[in-house]
Coordinates of C-alpha atoms in Angstrom, one line a residue:
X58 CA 149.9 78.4 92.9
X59 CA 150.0 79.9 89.2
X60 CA 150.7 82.9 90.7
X61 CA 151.3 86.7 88.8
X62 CA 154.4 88.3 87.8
X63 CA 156.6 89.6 91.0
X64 CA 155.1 93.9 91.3
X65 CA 156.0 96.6 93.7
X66 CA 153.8 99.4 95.3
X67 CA 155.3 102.9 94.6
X68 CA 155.1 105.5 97.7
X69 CA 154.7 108.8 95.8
X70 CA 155.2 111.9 97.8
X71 CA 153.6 115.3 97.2
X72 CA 155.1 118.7 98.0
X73 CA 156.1 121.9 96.3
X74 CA 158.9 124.4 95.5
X75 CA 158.0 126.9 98.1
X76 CA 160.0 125.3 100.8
X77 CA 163.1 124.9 99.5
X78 CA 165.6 122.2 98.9
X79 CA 166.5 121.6 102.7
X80 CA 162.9 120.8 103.8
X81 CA 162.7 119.0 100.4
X82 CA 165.6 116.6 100.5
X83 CA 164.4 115.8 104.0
X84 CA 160.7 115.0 102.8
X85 CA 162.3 112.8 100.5
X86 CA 164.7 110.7 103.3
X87 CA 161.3 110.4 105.7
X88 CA 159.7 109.2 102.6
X89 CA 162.6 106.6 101.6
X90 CA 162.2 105.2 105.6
X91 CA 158.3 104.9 106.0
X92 CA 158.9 102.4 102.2
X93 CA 161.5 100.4 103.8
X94 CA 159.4 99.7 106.7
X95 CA 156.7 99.0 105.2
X96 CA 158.2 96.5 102.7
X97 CA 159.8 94.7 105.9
X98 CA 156.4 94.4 107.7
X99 CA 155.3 90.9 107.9
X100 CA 151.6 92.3 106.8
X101 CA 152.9 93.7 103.7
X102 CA 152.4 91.6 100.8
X103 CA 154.3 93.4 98.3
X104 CA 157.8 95.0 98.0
X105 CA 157.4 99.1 98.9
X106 CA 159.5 101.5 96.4
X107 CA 160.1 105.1 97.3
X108 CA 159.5 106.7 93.4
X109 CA 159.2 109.8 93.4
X110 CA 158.7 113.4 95.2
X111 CA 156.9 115.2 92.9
X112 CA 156.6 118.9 93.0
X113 CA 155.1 120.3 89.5
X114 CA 152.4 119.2 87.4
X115 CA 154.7 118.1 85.0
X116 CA 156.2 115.5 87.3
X117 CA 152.7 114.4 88.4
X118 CA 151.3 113.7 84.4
X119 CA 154.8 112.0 83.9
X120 CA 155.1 109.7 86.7
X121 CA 151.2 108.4 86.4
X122 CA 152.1 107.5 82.9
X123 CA 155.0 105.9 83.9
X124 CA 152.9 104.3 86.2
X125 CA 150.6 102.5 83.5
X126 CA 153.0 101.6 80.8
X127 CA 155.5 99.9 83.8
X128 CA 154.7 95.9 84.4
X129 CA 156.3 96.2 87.6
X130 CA 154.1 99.0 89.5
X131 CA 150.6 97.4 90.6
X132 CA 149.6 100.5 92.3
X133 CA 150.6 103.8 94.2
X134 CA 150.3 104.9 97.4
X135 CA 150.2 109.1 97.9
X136 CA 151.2 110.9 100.5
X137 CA 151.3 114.4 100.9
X138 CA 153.9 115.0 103.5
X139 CA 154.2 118.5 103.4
X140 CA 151.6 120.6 101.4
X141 CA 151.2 120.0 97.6
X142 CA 148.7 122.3 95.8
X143 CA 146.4 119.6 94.5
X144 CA 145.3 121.2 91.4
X145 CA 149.0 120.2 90.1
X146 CA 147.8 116.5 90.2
X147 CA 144.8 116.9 88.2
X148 CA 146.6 116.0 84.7
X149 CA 147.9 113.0 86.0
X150 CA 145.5 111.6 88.1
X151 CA 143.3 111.9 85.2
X152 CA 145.2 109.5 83.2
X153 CA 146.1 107.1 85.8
X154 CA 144.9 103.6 85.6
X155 CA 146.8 101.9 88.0
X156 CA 144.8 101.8 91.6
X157 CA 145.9 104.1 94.6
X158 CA 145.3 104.4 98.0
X159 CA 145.5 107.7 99.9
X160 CA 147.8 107.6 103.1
X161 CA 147.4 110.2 105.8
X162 CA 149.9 109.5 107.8
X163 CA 152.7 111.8 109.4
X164 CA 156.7 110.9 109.6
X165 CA 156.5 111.5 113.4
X166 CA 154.1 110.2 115.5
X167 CA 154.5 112.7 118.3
X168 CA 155.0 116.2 118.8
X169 CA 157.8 117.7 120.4
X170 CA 156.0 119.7 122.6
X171 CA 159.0 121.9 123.6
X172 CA 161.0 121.9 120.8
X173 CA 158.4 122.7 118.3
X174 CA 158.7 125.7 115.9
X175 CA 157.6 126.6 112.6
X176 CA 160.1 124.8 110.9
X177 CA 158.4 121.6 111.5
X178 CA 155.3 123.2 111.6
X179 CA 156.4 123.6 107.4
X180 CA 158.2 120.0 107.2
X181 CA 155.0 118.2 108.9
X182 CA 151.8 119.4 107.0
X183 CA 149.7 116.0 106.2
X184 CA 147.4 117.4 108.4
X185 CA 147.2 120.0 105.5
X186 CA 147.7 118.2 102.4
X187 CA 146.2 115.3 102.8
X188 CA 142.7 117.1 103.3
X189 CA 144.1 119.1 100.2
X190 CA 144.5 115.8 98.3
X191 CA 140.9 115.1 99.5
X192 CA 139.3 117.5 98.1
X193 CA 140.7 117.0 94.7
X194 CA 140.0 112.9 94.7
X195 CA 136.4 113.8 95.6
X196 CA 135.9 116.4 93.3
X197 CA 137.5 114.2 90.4
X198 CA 135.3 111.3 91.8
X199 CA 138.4 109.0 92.0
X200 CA 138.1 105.4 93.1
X201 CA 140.9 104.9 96.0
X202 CA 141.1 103.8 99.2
X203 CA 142.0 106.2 102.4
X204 CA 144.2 104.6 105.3
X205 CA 144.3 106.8 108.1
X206 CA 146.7 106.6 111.4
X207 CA 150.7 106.3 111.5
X208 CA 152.8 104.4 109.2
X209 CA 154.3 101.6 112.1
X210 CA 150.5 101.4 113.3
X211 CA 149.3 97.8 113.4
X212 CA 145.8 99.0 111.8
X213 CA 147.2 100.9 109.1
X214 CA 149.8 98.0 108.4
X215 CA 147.1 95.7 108.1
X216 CA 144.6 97.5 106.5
X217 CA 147.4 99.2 103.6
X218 CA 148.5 95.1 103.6
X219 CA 144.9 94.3 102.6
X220 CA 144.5 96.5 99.6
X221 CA 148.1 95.4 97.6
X222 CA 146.2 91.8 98.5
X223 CA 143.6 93.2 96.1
X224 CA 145.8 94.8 93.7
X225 CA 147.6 91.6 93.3
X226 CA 144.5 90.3 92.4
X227 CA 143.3 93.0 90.3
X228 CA 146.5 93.2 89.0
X229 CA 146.7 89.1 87.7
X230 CA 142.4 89.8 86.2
X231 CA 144.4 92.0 83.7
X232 CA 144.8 90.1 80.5
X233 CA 143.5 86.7 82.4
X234 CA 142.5 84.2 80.4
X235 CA 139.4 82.2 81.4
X236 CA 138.2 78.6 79.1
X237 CA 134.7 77.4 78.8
X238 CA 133.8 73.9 78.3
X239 CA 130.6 73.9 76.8
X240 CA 128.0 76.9 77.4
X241 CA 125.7 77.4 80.5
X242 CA 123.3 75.1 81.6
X243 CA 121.0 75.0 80.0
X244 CA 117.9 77.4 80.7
X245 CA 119.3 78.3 83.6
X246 CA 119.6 82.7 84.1
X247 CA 122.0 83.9 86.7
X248 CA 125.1 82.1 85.3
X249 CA 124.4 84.1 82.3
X250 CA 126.7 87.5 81.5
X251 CA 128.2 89.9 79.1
X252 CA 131.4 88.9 78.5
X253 CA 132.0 92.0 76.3
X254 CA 131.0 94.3 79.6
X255 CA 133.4 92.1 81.8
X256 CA 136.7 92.3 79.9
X257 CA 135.8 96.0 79.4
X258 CA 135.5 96.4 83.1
X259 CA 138.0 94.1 84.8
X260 CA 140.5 93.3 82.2
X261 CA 139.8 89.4 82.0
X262 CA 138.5 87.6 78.6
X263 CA 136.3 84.2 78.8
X264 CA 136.8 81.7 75.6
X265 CA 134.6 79.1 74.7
X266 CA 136.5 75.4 73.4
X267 CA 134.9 72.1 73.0
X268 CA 135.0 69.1 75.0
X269 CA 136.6 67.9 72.0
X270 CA 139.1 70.0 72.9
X271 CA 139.7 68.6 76.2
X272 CA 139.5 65.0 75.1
X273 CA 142.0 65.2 72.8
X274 CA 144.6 66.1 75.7
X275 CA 142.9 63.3 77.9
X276 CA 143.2 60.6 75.2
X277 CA 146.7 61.7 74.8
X278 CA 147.9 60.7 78.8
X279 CA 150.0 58.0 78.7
X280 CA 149.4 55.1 81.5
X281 CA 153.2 56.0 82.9
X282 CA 151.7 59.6 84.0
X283 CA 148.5 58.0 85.2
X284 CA 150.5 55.7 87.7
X285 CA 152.4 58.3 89.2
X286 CA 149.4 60.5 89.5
X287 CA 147.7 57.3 91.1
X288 CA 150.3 56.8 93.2
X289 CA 150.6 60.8 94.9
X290 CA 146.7 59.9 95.3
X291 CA 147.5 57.2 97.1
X292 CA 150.1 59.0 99.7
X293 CA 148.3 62.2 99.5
X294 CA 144.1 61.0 100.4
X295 CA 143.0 58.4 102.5
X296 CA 141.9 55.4 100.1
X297 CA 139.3 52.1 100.5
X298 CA 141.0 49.1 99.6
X299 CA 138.5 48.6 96.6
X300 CA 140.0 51.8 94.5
X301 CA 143.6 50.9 95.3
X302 CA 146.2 49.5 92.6
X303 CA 144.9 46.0 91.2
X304 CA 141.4 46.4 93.2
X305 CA 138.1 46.0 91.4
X306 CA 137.2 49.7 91.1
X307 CA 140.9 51.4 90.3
X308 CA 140.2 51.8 87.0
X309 CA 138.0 55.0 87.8
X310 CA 140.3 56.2 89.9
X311 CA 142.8 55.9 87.0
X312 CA 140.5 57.8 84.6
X313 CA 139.8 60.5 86.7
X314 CA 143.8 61.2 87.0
X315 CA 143.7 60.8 83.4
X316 CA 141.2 63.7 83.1
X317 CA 143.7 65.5 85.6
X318 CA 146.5 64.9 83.6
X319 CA 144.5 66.2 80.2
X320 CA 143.1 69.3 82.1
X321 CA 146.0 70.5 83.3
X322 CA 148.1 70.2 80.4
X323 CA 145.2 72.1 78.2
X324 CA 145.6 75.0 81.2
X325 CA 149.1 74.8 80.7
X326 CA 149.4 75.0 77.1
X327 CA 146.6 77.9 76.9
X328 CA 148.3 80.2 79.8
X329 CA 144.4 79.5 81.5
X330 CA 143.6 81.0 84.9
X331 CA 140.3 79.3 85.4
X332 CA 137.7 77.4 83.3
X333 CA 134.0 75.8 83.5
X334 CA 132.7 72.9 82.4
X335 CA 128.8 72.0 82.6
X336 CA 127.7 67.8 83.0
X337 CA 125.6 68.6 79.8
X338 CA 128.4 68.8 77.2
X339 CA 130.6 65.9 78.4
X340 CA 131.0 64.1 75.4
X341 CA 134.3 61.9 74.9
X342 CA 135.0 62.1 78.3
X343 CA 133.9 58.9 80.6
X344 CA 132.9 60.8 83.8
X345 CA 132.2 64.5 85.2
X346 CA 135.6 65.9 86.2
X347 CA 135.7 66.1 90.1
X348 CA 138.9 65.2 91.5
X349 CA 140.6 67.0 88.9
X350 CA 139.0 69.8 89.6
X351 CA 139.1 69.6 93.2
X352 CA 142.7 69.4 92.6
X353 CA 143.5 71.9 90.2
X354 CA 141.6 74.6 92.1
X355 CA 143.6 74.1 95.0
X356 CA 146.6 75.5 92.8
X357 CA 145.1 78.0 92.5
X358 CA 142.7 77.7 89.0
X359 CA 139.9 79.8 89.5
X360 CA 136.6 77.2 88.7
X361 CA 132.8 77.6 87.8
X362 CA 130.4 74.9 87.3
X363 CA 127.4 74.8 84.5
X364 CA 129.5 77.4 82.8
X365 CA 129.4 79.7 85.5
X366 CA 132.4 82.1 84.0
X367 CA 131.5 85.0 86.1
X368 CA 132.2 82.7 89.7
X369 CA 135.5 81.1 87.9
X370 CA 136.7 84.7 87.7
X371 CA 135.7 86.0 90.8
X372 CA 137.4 82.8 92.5
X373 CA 140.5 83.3 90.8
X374 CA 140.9 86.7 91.8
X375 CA 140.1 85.6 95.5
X376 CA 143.1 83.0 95.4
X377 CA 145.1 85.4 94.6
X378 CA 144.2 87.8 97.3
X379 CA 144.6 85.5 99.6
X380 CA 147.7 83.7 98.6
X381 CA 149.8 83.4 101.9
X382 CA 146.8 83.8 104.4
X383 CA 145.6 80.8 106.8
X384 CA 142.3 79.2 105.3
X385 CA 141.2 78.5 101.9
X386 CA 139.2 79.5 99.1
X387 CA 136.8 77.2 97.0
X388 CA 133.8 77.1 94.4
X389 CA 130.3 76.5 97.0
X390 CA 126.9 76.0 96.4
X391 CA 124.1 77.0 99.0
X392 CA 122.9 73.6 98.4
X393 CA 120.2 73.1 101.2
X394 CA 119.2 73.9 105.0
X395 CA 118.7 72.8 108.2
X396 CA 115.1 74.5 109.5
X397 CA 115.6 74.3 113.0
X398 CA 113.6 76.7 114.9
X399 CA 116.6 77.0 117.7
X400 CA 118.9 78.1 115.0
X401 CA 119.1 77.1 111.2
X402 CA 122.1 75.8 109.3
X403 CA 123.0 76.1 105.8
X404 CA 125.0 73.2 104.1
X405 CA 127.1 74.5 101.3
X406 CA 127.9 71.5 98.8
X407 CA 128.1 70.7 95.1
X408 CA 127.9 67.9 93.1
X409 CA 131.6 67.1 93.2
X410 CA 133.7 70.5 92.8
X411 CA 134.6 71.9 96.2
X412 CA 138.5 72.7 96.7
X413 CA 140.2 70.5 98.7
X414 CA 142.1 74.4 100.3
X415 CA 139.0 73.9 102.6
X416 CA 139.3 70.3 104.2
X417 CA 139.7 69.9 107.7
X418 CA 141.9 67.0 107.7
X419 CA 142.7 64.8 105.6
X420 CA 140.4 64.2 102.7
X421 CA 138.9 60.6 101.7
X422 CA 139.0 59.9 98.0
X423 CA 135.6 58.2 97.1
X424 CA 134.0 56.7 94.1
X425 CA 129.9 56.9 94.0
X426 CA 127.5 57.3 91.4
X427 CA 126.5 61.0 90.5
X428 CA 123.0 60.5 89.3
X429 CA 123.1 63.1 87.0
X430 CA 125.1 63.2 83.6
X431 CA 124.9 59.7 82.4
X432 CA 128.3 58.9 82.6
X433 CA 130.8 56.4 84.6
X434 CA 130.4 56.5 88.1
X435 CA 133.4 59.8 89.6
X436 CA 136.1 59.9 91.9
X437 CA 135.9 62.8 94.2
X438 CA 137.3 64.2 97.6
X439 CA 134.7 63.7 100.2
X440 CA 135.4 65.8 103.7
X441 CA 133.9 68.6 105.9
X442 CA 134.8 72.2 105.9
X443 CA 136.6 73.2 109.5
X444 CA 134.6 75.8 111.8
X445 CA 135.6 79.0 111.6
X446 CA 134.5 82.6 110.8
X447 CA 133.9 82.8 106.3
X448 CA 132.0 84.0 103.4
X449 CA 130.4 83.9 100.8
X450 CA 130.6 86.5 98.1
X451 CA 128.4 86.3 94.5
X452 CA 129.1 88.3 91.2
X453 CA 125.9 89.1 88.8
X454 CA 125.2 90.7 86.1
X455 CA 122.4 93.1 85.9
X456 CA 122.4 94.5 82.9
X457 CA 123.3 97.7 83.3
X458 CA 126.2 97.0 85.9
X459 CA 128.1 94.2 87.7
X460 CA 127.0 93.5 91.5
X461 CA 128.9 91.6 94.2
X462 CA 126.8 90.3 97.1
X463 CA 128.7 89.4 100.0
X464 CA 127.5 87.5 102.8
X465 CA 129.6 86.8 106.1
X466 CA 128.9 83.4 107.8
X467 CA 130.2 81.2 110.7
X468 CA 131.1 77.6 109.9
X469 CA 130.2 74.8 112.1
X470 CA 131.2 71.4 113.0
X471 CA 128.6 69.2 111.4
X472 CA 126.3 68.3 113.9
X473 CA 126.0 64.9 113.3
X474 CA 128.1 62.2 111.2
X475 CA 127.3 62.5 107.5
X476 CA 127.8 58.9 106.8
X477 CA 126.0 58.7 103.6
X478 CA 126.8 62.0 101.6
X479 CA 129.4 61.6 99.5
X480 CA 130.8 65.1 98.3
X481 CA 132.9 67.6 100.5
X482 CA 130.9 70.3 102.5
X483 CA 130.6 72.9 104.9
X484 CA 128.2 74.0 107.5
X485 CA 127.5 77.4 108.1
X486 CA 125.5 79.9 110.6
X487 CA 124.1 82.8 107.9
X488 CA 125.1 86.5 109.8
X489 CA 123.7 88.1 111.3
X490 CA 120.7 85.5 111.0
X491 CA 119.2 83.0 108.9
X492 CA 116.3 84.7 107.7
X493 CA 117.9 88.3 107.4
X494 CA 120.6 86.6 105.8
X495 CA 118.6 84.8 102.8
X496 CA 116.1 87.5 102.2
X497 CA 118.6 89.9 101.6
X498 CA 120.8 87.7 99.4
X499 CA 117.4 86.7 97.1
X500 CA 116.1 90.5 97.1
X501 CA 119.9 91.6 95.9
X502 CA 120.1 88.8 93.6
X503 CA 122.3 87.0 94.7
X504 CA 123.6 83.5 92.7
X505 CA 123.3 80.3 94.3
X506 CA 127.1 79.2 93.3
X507 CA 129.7 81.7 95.3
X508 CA 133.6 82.0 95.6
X509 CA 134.0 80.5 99.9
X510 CA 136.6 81.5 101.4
X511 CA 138.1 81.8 105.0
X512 CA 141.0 83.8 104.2
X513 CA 139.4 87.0 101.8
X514 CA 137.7 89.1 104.1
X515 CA 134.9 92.2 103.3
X516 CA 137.9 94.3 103.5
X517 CA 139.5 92.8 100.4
X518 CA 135.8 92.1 98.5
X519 CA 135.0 96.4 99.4
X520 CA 138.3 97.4 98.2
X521 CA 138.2 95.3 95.1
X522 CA 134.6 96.9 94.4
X523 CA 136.3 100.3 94.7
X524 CA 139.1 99.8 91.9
X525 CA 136.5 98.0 89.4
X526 CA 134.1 100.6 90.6
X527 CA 131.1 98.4 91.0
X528 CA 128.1 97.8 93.4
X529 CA 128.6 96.3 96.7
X530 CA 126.1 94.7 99.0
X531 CA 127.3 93.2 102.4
X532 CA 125.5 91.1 104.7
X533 CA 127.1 90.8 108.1
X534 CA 126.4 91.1 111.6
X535 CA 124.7 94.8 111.4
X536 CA 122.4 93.9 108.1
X537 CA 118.6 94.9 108.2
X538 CA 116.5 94.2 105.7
X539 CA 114.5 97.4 105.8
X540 CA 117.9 99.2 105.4
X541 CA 119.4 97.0 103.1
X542 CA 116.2 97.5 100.5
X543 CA 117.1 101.2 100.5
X544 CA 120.2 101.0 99.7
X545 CA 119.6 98.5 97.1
X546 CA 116.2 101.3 95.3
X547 CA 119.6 104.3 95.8
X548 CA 121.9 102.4 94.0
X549 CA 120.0 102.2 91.1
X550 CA 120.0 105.7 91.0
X551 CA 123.4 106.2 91.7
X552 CA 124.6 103.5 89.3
X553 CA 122.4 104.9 86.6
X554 CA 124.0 108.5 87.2
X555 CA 127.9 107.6 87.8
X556 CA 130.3 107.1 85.7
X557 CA 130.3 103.1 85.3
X558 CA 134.2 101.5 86.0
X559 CA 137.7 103.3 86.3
X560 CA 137.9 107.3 84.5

């Protein structure tokens, strides 16, 4: 995968002067051993550096600049061991702009019931200033997210795990670079965006190119790279004799690795994340690119199709997170249902441009005619999603804010061969019903092309809303509609009233 720069998580620890350098230097030690723990945890995703115990507002405002001018910090965890007056952190956590999450933890996890004293009574005050640090990330409205429980319990492992997943991703959004092939399709609204409001908000920046530009890297692939692309086809999928080496129909299976070759080395050269491309600006190139970008999003390039910059980005970002993690992650498309009264079925498609991450098995590479384009007939990987708990999740733009719509669903086998349809797919069960489900996704807006992904869970997609500080709607198992359109009418007070991204 084109993955981000190697970054640590610094465990800062808060305290003050009042108790001396004994309790202090001890604060610190408990602090150095709950960082090397964590960083040995399978669950932790990132390297855990003691920094800092900070005691003075002074040390606070410097380390949080520190903090965002240092490449390798992606976030900090805070902890206030003993008590630290939060008022000292205001100056810096006013100026931080690197995400946080709050720990309340405590260095032991029991008490010594007969040893006990005030000592450690002084040396063990999370209890204390922890609600201290609270207050003050409340009263500053801070975005952060609060982990609650001891540091070697499995909950808190996996749930502190979850959030560096996002700050990896938030971390690689910084700076991304994004290429458009063509503009939206045509006519078409939700695919739509402020670019201006989106690099302002989450750091990324969307460029538009001609296909001109992308033929010119195509036309420059020489046949010796197209035969050893041909060839890893050949091992990698499974083939019909009439697209194999010398056979009748090879040649579009040589033009579509030729398209591979071109795309990637434009990516390459342009230090792209992601990109779009739209079948209505595909001029100089003989067919839609499928297999290539089949094949380039399972590396880990974030994709959107009909110019759809918004899904590439969010895709990208959803790699990223779940980098590591069983499953996969691809572009989807609710594409159309199955109305069966004893329970209805969505089948989740595209044209061509689903990520191979998601096969169960191993894929078939197909040529068919596409229909739609008016070009040469494309090669493509045709298989079905596995079953298996997933979602869905949708970034729009509304305007006045960004929303992301998440939707958890339950993939199913298909429930009968799918002999004729030749793109990859997946089945899914809608939760926590079909019609709840799709009324709530069309009354929040929700897009028709989503980032699908087995691996990111509405952990990851909540905590990622935090640190952009945008709307989130979920759809899961406890969704009602009648709930679900009141929270949608308050958040358009609330969004209207708060402060819109990161102080």
């Amino acid at each position: 995968m084109k993955s981000s720069p190697k970054q640590v998580i610094w465990l800062v620890t808060g305290s003050q002067e009042l108790y001396g350098p004994g309790p202090l230097k001890q604060v610190a030690e408990n602090s150095r051993v709950i960082a090397r723990s964590l960083s040995a945890e399978k669950g932790i995703p990132m390297k855990v550096v003691f920094k800092s115990l900070l005691t003075t507002s002074e040390g606070v405002r410097a380390l949080c600049l520190e903090a965002n001018q240092s490449p390798e910090c992606a976030g900090l965890v805070l902890w206030m061991h003993t008590f630290s007056p939060s008022r000292m952190w205001i100056g810096g956590l006013s100026l931080l702009r690197k995400p946080f999450a709050h720990l309340h933890t405590q260095f032991n996890r029991d008490l010594p019931w007969s040893e006990i004293d005030m000592d450690f009574m002084n040396l063990n005050q999370a209890a204390h200033g922890d609600r201290e640090a609270g207050f003050l990330h409340a009263r500053m409205r801070l975005p952060r997210k609060i982990v609650v429980g001891h540091w070697q319990d499995p909950e808190v492992i996996e749930r502190l795990g979850a959030w560096m997943r996002v700050v990896r991703g938030w971390q690689d959004m910084q700076g991304a670079r994004f290429a458009r092939f063509g503009d939206n399709m045509r006519r078409v609204a939700v695919t739509e965006g402020n670019k201006v409001s989106a690099e302002t908000l989450f750091g990324y920046q969307v460029d538009g190119y001609s296909v001109g530009d992308l033929v010119k890297e195509v036309n420059a692939v020489s046949d010796a790279e197209v035969n050893r692309l041909c060839a890893d086809y050949a091992d990698r999928y499974t083939m019909a004799p009439a697209l194999r080496r010398g056979a009748k129909r090879h040649s579009s299976v040589r033009e579509a690795a030729r398209i591979e070759l071109g795309l990637r080395a434009f990516l390459q050269k342009g230090n792209f994340k992601g990109f779009t491309t739209t079948f209505e600006d595909l001029h100089g190139l003989r067919q839609l690119p499928g297999l290539a970008v089949q094949r380039l999003m399972a590396e880990g390039y974030g994709f959107g199709a009909e110019g759809d910059w918004k899904t590439c980005a969010l895709l990208r970002m959803m790699k990223v997170i779940g980098e590591g993690l069983g499953g996969g992650t691809s572009f989807m498309e609710d594409y159309t249902y199955h109305l069966d009264p004893s329970g209805s079925l969505v089948l989740g498609a595209h044209m061509l441009e689903i990520c191979e991450s998601i096969a169960s098995g191993r894929p078939s590479l197909e040529v068919h005619p596409l229909g739609i384009g008016g070009k040469e007939d494309p090669a493509r990987l045709v298989f079905s999603a596995p079953a298996g708990p997933a979602l869905n999740a949708s970034m729009i733009d509304l305007g006045n804010r960004f929303r992301l719509i998440v939707n958890e669903v339950d993939v199913v086998e298909p429930p009968a061969p799918l002999p004729k349809l030749p793109v990859a797919r997946a089945i899914w069960k809608c939760r926590p019903d079909f019609k709840t489900a799709c009324g709530a996704w069309i009354r929040a807006g929700g897009a028709h092309h989503t980032a699908f992904s087995y691996s990111v869970t509405a952990e990851h997609l909540r905590d990622f809303a935090e640190i952009a500080g945008i709307e989130l709607v979920l759809i899961d198992q406890e969704t009602r509609l009648s709930g679900l359109e009141k929270e949608i009418r308050w958040n358009e007070a609330y969004y209207h009233l708060a402060p819109i991204g990161r102080p």
